[in-house]
Coordinates of C-alpha atoms and ligand atoms in Angstrom, one line a residue:
X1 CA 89.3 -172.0 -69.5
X2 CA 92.3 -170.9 -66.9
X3 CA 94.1 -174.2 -65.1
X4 CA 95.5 -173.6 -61.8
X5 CA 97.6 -176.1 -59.4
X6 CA 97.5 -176.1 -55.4
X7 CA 100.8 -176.5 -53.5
X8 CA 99.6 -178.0 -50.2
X9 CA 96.6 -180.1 -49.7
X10 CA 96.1 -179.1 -46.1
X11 CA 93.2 -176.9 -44.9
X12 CA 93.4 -174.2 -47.3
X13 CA 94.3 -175.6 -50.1
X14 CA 91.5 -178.9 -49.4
X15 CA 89.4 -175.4 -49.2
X16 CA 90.2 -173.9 -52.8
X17 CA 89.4 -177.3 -53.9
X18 CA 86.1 -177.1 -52.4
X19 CA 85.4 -173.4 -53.0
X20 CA 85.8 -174.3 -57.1
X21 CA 83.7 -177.5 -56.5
X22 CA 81.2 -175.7 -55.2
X23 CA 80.7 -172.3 -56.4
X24 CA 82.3 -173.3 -59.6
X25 CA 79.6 -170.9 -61.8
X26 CA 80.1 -168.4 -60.1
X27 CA 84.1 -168.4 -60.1
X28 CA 83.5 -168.8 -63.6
X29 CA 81.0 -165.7 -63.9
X30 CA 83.3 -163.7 -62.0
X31 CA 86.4 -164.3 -63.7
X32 CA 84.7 -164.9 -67.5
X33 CA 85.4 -168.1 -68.0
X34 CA 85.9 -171.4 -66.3
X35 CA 88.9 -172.0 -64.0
X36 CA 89.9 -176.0 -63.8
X37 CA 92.2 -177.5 -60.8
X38 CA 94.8 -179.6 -62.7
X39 CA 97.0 -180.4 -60.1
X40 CA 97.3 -181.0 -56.6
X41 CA 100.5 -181.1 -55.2
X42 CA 101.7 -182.7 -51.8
X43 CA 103.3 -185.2 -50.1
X44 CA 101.4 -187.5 -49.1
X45 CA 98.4 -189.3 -51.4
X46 CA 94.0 -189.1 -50.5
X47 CA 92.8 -192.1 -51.7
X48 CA 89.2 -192.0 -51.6
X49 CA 89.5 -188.1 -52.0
X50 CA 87.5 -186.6 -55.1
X51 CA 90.7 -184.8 -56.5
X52 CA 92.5 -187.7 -55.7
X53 CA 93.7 -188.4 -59.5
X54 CA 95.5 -184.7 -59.6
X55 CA 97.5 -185.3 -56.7
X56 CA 101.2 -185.0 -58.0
X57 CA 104.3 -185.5 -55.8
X58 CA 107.0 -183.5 -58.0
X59 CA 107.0 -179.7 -58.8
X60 CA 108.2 -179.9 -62.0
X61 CA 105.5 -181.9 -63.6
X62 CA 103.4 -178.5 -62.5
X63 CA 106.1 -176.1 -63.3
X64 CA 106.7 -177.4 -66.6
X65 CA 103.3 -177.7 -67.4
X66 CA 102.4 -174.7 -70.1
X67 CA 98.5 -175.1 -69.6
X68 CA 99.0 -173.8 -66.3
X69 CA 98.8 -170.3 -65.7
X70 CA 98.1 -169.9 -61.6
X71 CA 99.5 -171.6 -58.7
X72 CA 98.2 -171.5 -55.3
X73 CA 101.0 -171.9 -52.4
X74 CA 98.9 -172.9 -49.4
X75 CA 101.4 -175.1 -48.3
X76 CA 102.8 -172.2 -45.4
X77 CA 106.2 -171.7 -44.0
X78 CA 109.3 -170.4 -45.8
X79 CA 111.0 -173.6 -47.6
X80 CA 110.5 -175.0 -49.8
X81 CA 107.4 -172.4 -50.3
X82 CA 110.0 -169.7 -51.5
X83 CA 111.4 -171.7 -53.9
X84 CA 108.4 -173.0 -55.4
X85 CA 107.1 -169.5 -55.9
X86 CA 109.8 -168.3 -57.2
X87 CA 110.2 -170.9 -60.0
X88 CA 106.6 -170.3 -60.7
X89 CA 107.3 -166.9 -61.0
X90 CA 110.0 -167.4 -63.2
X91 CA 108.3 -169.9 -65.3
X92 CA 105.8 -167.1 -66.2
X93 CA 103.2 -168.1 -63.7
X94 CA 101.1 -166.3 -61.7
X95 CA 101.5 -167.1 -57.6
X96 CA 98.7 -166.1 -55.0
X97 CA 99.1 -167.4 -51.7
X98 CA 97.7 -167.5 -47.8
X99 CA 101.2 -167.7 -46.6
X100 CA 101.7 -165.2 -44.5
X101 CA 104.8 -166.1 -43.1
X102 CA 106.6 -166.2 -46.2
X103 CA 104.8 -162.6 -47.7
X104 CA 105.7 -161.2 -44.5
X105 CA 109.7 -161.9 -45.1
X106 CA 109.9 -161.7 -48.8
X107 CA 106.6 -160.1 -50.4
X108 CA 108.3 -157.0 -52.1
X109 CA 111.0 -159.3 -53.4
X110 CA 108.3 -161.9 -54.9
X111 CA 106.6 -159.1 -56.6
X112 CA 109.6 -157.4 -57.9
X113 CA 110.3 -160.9 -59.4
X114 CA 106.3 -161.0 -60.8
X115 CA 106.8 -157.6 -62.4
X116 CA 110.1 -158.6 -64.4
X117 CA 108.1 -161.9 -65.3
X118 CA 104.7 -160.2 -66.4
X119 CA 102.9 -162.0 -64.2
X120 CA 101.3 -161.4 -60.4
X121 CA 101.8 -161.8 -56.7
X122 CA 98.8 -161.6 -54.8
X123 CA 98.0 -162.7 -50.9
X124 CA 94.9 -161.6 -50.0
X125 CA 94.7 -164.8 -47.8
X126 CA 97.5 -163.7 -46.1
X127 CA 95.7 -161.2 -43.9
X128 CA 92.3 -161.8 -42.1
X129 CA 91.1 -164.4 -43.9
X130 CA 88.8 -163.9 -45.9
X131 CA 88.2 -160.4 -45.5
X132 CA 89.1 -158.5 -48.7
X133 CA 91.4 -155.9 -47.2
X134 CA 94.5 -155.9 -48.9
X135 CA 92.6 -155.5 -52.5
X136 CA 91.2 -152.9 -51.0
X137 CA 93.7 -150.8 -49.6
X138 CA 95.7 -151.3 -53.0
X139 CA 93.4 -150.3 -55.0
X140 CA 89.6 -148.6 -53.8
X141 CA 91.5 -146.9 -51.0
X142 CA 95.2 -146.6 -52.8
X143 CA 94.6 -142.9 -53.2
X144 CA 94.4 -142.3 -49.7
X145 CA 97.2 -141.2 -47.2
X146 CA 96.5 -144.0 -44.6
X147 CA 97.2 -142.4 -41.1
X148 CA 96.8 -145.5 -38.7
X149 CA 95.8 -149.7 -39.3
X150 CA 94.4 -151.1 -36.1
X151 CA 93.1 -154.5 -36.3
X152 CA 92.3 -157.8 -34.7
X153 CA 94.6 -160.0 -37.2
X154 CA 94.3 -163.7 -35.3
X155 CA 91.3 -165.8 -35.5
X156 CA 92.7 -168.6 -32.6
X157 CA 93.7 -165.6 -30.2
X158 CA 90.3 -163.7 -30.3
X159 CA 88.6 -167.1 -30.0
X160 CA 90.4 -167.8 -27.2
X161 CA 89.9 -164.4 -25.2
X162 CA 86.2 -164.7 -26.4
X163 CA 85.8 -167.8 -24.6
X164 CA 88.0 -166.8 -21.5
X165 CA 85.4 -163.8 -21.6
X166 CA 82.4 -164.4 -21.8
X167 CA 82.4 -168.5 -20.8
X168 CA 85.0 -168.4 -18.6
X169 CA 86.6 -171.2 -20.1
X170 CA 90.4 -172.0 -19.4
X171 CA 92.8 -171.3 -22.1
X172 CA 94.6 -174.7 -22.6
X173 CA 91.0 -176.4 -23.2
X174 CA 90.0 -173.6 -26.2
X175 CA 93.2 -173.7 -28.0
X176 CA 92.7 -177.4 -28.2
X177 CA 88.8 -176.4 -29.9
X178 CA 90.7 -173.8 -32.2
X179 CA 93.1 -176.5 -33.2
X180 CA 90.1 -179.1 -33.9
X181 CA 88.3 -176.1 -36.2
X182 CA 91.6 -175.6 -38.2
X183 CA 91.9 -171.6 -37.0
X184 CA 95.7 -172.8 -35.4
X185 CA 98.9 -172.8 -37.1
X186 CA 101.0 -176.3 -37.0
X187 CA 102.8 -174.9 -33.8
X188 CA 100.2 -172.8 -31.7
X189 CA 103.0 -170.9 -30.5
X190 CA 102.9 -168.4 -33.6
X191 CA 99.3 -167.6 -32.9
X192 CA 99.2 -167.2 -29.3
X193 CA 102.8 -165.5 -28.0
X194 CA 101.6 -163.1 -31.6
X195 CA 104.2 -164.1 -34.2
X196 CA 101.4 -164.8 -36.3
X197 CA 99.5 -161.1 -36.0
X198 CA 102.9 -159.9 -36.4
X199 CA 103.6 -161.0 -39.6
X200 CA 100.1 -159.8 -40.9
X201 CA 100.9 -156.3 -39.3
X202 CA 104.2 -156.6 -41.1
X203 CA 102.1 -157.2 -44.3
X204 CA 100.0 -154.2 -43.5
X205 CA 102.6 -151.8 -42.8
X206 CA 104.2 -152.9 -45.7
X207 CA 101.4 -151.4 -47.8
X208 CA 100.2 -148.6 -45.6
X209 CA 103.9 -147.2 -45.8
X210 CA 104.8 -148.1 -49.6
X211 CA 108.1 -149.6 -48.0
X212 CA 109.2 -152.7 -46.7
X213 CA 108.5 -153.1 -43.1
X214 CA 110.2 -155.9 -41.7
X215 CA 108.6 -158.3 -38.6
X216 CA 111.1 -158.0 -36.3
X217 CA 111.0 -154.4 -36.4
X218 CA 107.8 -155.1 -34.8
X219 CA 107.2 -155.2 -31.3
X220 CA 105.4 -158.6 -30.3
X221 CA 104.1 -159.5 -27.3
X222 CA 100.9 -162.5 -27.1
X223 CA 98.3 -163.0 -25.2
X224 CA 99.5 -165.7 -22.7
X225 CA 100.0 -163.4 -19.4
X226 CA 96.3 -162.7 -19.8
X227 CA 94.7 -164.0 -16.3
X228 CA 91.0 -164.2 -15.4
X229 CA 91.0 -161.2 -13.1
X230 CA 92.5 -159.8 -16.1
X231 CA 88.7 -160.3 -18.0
X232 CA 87.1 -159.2 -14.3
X233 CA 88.9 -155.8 -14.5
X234 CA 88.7 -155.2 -17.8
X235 CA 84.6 -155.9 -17.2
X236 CA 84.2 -153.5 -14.2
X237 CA 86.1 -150.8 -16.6
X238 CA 83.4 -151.3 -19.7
X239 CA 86.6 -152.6 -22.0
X240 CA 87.9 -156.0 -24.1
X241 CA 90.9 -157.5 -24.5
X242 CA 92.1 -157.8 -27.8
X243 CA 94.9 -159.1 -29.3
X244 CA 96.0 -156.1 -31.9
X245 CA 98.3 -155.2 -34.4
X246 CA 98.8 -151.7 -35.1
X247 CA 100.5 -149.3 -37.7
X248 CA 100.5 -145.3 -37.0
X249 CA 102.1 -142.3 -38.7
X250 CA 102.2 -139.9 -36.0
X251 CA 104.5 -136.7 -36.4
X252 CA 106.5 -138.1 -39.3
X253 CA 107.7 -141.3 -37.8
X254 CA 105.7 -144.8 -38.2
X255 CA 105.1 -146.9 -35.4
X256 CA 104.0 -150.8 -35.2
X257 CA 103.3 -153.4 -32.4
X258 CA 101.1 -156.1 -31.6
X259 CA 100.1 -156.7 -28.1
X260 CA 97.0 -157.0 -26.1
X261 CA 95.0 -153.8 -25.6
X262 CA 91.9 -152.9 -23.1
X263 CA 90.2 -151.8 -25.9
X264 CA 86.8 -149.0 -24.7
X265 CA 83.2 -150.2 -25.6
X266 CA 83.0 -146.7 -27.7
X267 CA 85.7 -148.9 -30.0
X268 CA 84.0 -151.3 -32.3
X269 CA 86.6 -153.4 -32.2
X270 CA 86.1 -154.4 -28.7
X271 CA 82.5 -155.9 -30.2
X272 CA 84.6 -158.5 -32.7
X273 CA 84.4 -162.1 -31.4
X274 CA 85.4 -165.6 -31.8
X275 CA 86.8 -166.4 -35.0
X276 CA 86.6 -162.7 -36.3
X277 CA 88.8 -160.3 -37.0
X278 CA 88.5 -156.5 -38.0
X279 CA 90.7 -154.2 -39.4
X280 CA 90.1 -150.5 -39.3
X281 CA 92.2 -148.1 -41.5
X282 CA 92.1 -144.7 -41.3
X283 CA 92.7 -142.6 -44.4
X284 CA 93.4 -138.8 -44.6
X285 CA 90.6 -138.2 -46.6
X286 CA 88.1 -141.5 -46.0
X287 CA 88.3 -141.2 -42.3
X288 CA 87.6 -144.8 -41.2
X289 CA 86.4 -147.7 -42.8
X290 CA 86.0 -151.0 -41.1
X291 CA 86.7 -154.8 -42.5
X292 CA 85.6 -157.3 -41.0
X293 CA 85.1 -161.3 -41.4
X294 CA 86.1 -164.9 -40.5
X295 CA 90.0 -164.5 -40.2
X296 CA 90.5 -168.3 -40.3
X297 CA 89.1 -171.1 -41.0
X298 CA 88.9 -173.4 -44.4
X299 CA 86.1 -172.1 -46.8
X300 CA 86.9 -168.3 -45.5
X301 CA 90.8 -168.3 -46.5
X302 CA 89.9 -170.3 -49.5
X303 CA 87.5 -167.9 -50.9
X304 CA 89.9 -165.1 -50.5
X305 CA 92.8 -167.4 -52.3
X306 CA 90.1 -167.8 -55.3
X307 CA 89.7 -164.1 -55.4
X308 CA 93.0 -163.7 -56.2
X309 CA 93.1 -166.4 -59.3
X310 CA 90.0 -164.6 -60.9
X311 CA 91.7 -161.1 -60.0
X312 CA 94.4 -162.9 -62.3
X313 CA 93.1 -164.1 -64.8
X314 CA 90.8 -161.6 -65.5
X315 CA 94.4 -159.6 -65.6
X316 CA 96.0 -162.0 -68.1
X317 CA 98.7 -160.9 -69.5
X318 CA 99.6 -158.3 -66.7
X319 CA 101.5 -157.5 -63.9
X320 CA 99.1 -156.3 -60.9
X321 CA 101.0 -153.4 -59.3
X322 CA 101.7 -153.3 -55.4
X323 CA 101.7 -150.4 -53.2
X324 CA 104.9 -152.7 -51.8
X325 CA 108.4 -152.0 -52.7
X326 CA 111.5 -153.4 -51.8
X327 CA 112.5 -150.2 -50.1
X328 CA 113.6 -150.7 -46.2
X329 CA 110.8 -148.8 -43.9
X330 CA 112.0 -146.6 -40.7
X331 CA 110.3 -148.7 -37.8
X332 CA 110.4 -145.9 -34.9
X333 CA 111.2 -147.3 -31.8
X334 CA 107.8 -148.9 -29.2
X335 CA 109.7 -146.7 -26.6
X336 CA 108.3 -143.2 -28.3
X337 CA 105.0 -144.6 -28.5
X338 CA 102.6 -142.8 -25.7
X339 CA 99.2 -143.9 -24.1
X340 CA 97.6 -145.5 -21.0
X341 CA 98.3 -148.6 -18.8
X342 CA 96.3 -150.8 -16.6
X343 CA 98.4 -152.2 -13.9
X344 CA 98.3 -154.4 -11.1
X345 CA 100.2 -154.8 -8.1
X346 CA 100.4 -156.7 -4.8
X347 CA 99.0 -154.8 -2.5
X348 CA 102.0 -154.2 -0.5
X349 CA 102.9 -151.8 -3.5
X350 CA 99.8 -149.7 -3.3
X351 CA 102.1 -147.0 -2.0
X352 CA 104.9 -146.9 -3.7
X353 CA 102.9 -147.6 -7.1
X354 CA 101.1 -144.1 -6.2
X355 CA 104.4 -142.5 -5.6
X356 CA 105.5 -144.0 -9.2
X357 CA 102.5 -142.7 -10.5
X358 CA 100.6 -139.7 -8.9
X359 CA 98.0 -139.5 -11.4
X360 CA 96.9 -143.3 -11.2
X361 CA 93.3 -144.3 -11.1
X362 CA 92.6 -147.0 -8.8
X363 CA 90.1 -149.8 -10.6
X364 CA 88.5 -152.8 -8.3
X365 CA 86.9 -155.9 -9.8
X366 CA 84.3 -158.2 -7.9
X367 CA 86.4 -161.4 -6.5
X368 CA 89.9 -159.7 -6.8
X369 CA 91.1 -158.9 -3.5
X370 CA 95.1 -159.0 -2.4
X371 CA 96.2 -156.9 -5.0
X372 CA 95.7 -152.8 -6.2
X373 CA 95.3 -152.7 -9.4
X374 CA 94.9 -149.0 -11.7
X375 CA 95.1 -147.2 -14.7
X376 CA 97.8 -144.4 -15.5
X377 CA 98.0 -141.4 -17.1
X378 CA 99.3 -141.3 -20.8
X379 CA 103.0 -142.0 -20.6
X380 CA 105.5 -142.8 -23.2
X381 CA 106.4 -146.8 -23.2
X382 CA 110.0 -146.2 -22.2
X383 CA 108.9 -144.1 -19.3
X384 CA 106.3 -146.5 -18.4
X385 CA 108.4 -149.6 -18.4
X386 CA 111.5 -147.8 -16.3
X387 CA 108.5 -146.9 -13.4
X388 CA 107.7 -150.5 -13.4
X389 CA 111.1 -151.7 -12.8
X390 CA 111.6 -149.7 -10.0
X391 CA 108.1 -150.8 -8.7
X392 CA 108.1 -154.7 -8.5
X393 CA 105.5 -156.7 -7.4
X394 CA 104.1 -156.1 -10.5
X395 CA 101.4 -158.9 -11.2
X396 CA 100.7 -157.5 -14.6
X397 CA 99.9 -154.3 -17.1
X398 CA 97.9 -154.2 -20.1
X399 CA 97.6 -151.0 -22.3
X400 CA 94.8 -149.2 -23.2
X401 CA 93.3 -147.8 -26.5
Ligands
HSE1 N1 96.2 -169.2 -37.2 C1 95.7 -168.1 -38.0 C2 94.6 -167.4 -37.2 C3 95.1 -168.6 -39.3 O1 94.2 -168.0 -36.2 O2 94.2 -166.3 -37.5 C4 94.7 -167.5 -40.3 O3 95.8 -166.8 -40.7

């Protein structure tokens, strides 16, 4: 019998609760033995709530507890998170966690601190869900050189574009739905201007490269310039709009962003809807392999958070290496970074927008009118953006993949 506590009795942690509730035999099959929630910590109290008698309001009474051997820090954001799993840590307990936010600005620190303890980090919850991609990478697909991660990495944003998509529906109205079906973060912001798919590109960098690769190396930008005539474009060229986070080796230098992309129908990515996310790595030898899932959500996250206490304690006793060290990566500047553009322009610029860029395809949409909108050769971003500048009237750009 393993006993584990739950920091944070919001959504995900309610959800490990439930997960072990429910699929408690097979937790138990998987790991080899049963795994019992002893405490819940938080806050505030659940009367009427089934685990209402484990509910604790101090960390020590967990931390000095030697029964238990895993805690589960679904409580998100940095403090006092960071502290908590660190003391755990220190107090020779093992830490898996969803928060992304705090794995994103000190993962390779945490698991340095795991490894000098004997004991594990993990935060498979921390990207997509409960899609099993980081245990993956670090271990069926470790052996691989990974060349590029593309991936839709926010539940909220791709339910919102979904919606804008294919129902029309106006953006203020879905976020609210998202909100009400526990896919957004306390403050929406970090899901839908892409602080959230930042950090989880962070994450995966982090592990593709071996290194460190810190968020705000990354370039960010979300998903709120997206217009309706944006979707009717984007229909009339046979593409999607996705919100993506991305990590390439190209030449010897490693790029990352996350920004909306016309993604082509030839993409499988530009198939992934609602609530879903996908992640598609590309190894050296593999080729690509594509994971894909509920990247939010209660039950999904939860799942992936009691993945990580069986991984655990069917590791008693060890440390679970990470392809993660505490080793600064080389972020190359977005500038370098080459491809295509959609743009659109007032109409007044039609001419000078051709005299920017010679090789421009022009692309029309049914019920757009007053504007020219097209799609330029490959350019480099730096290039690009410098064309633009000297353009104005520019209504709006998305790039291409
Ligand atoms: N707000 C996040 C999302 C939750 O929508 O993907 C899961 O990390």
């Amino acid at each position: 019998m393993a006993k584990i506590a739950v920091l944070g009795y919001g959504t995900v942690g309610s959800g490990v609760a439930y997960v072990l509730d429910t699929n408690g035999a097979q937790v138990a099959d998987s790991a080899g033995e049963d795994i019992e929630l002893k405490y819940i910590l938080d806050l505030r109290d659940f009367p009427g709530d089934k685990h209402e008698s484990i509910v604790v309001h101090d960390i020590d009474v967990i931390l000095n507890d030697p029964e238990v051997e895993v805690i589960c820090e679904t409580m998100g954001g940095i403090e006092p998170a960071f502290t908590f799993e660190k003391k755990a840590l220190e107090a020779g307990k093992s830490v898996c966690t969803s928060n992304k936010e705090l794995v994103a600005a000190h993962g390779p620190e945490l698991v340095e601190l795991a490894k000098k303890n004997n004991v594990s980090y993990l935060f498979e919850a921390s990207v997509g869900g409960g899609i099993p991609v980081l245990r993956s990478m670090n271990d069926s697909i470790r052996h691989e050189r990974l060349d590029s991660i593309r991936g839709i990495l926010n539940g909220t944003t791709n339910y919102i574009l979904t919606k804008m998509d294919k129902e029309k529906a106006d953006f203020d109205s879905v976020l609210k739905v998202a909100q009400e079906k526990g896919y957004a973060e306390r403050n929406p912001e970090a899901d839908i201007e892409g602080h959230d798919a930042c950090r989880k590109t962070a994450i995966l960098a982090s592990i593709m490269s071996g290194q460190f690769v810190k968020h705000e190396d990354i370039y960010t930008e979300g998903i709120t310039k997206i217009s309706s005539e944006d979707f009717e474009y984007a229909r009339s060229l046979g593409r999607a709009i996705k919100l993506l986070g991305s990590c390439e080796r190209k030449n010897g230098k490693f790029f990352a962003m996350v920004a909306p992309f016309m993604v082509g129908a030839d993409n499988p990515l530009s198939t992934v809807n609602g609530v879903f996310n996908a992640i598609d790595v590309h190894g050296n030898m593999l080729g690509d392999v594509m994971y894909y899932g509920k990247g939010a959500g209660k039950e999904a996250t939860a799942s992936a958070v009691v993945a990580d206490v069986i991984d655990i304690v069917k590791h008693r006793g060890k440390h679970i290496d990470w392809n993660l060290r505490n080793v600064p990566a080389q972020v190359e500047s977005n500038e370098n970074a080459e491809r295509q553009f959609f743009v659109r322009v007032d109409a007044s610029a039609k001419d000078a927008a051709l005299a920017q860029f010679p090789g421009a395809q022009e692309v029309t949409a049914s019920g757009v009118s007053g504007e020219f909108a097209f799609v330029t050769e490959v350019i480099s971003e730096k290039a690009f953006e410098e064309k633009l500048t000297l353009l104005g009237n520019v209504k709006g750009y998305i790039r291409l993949l």
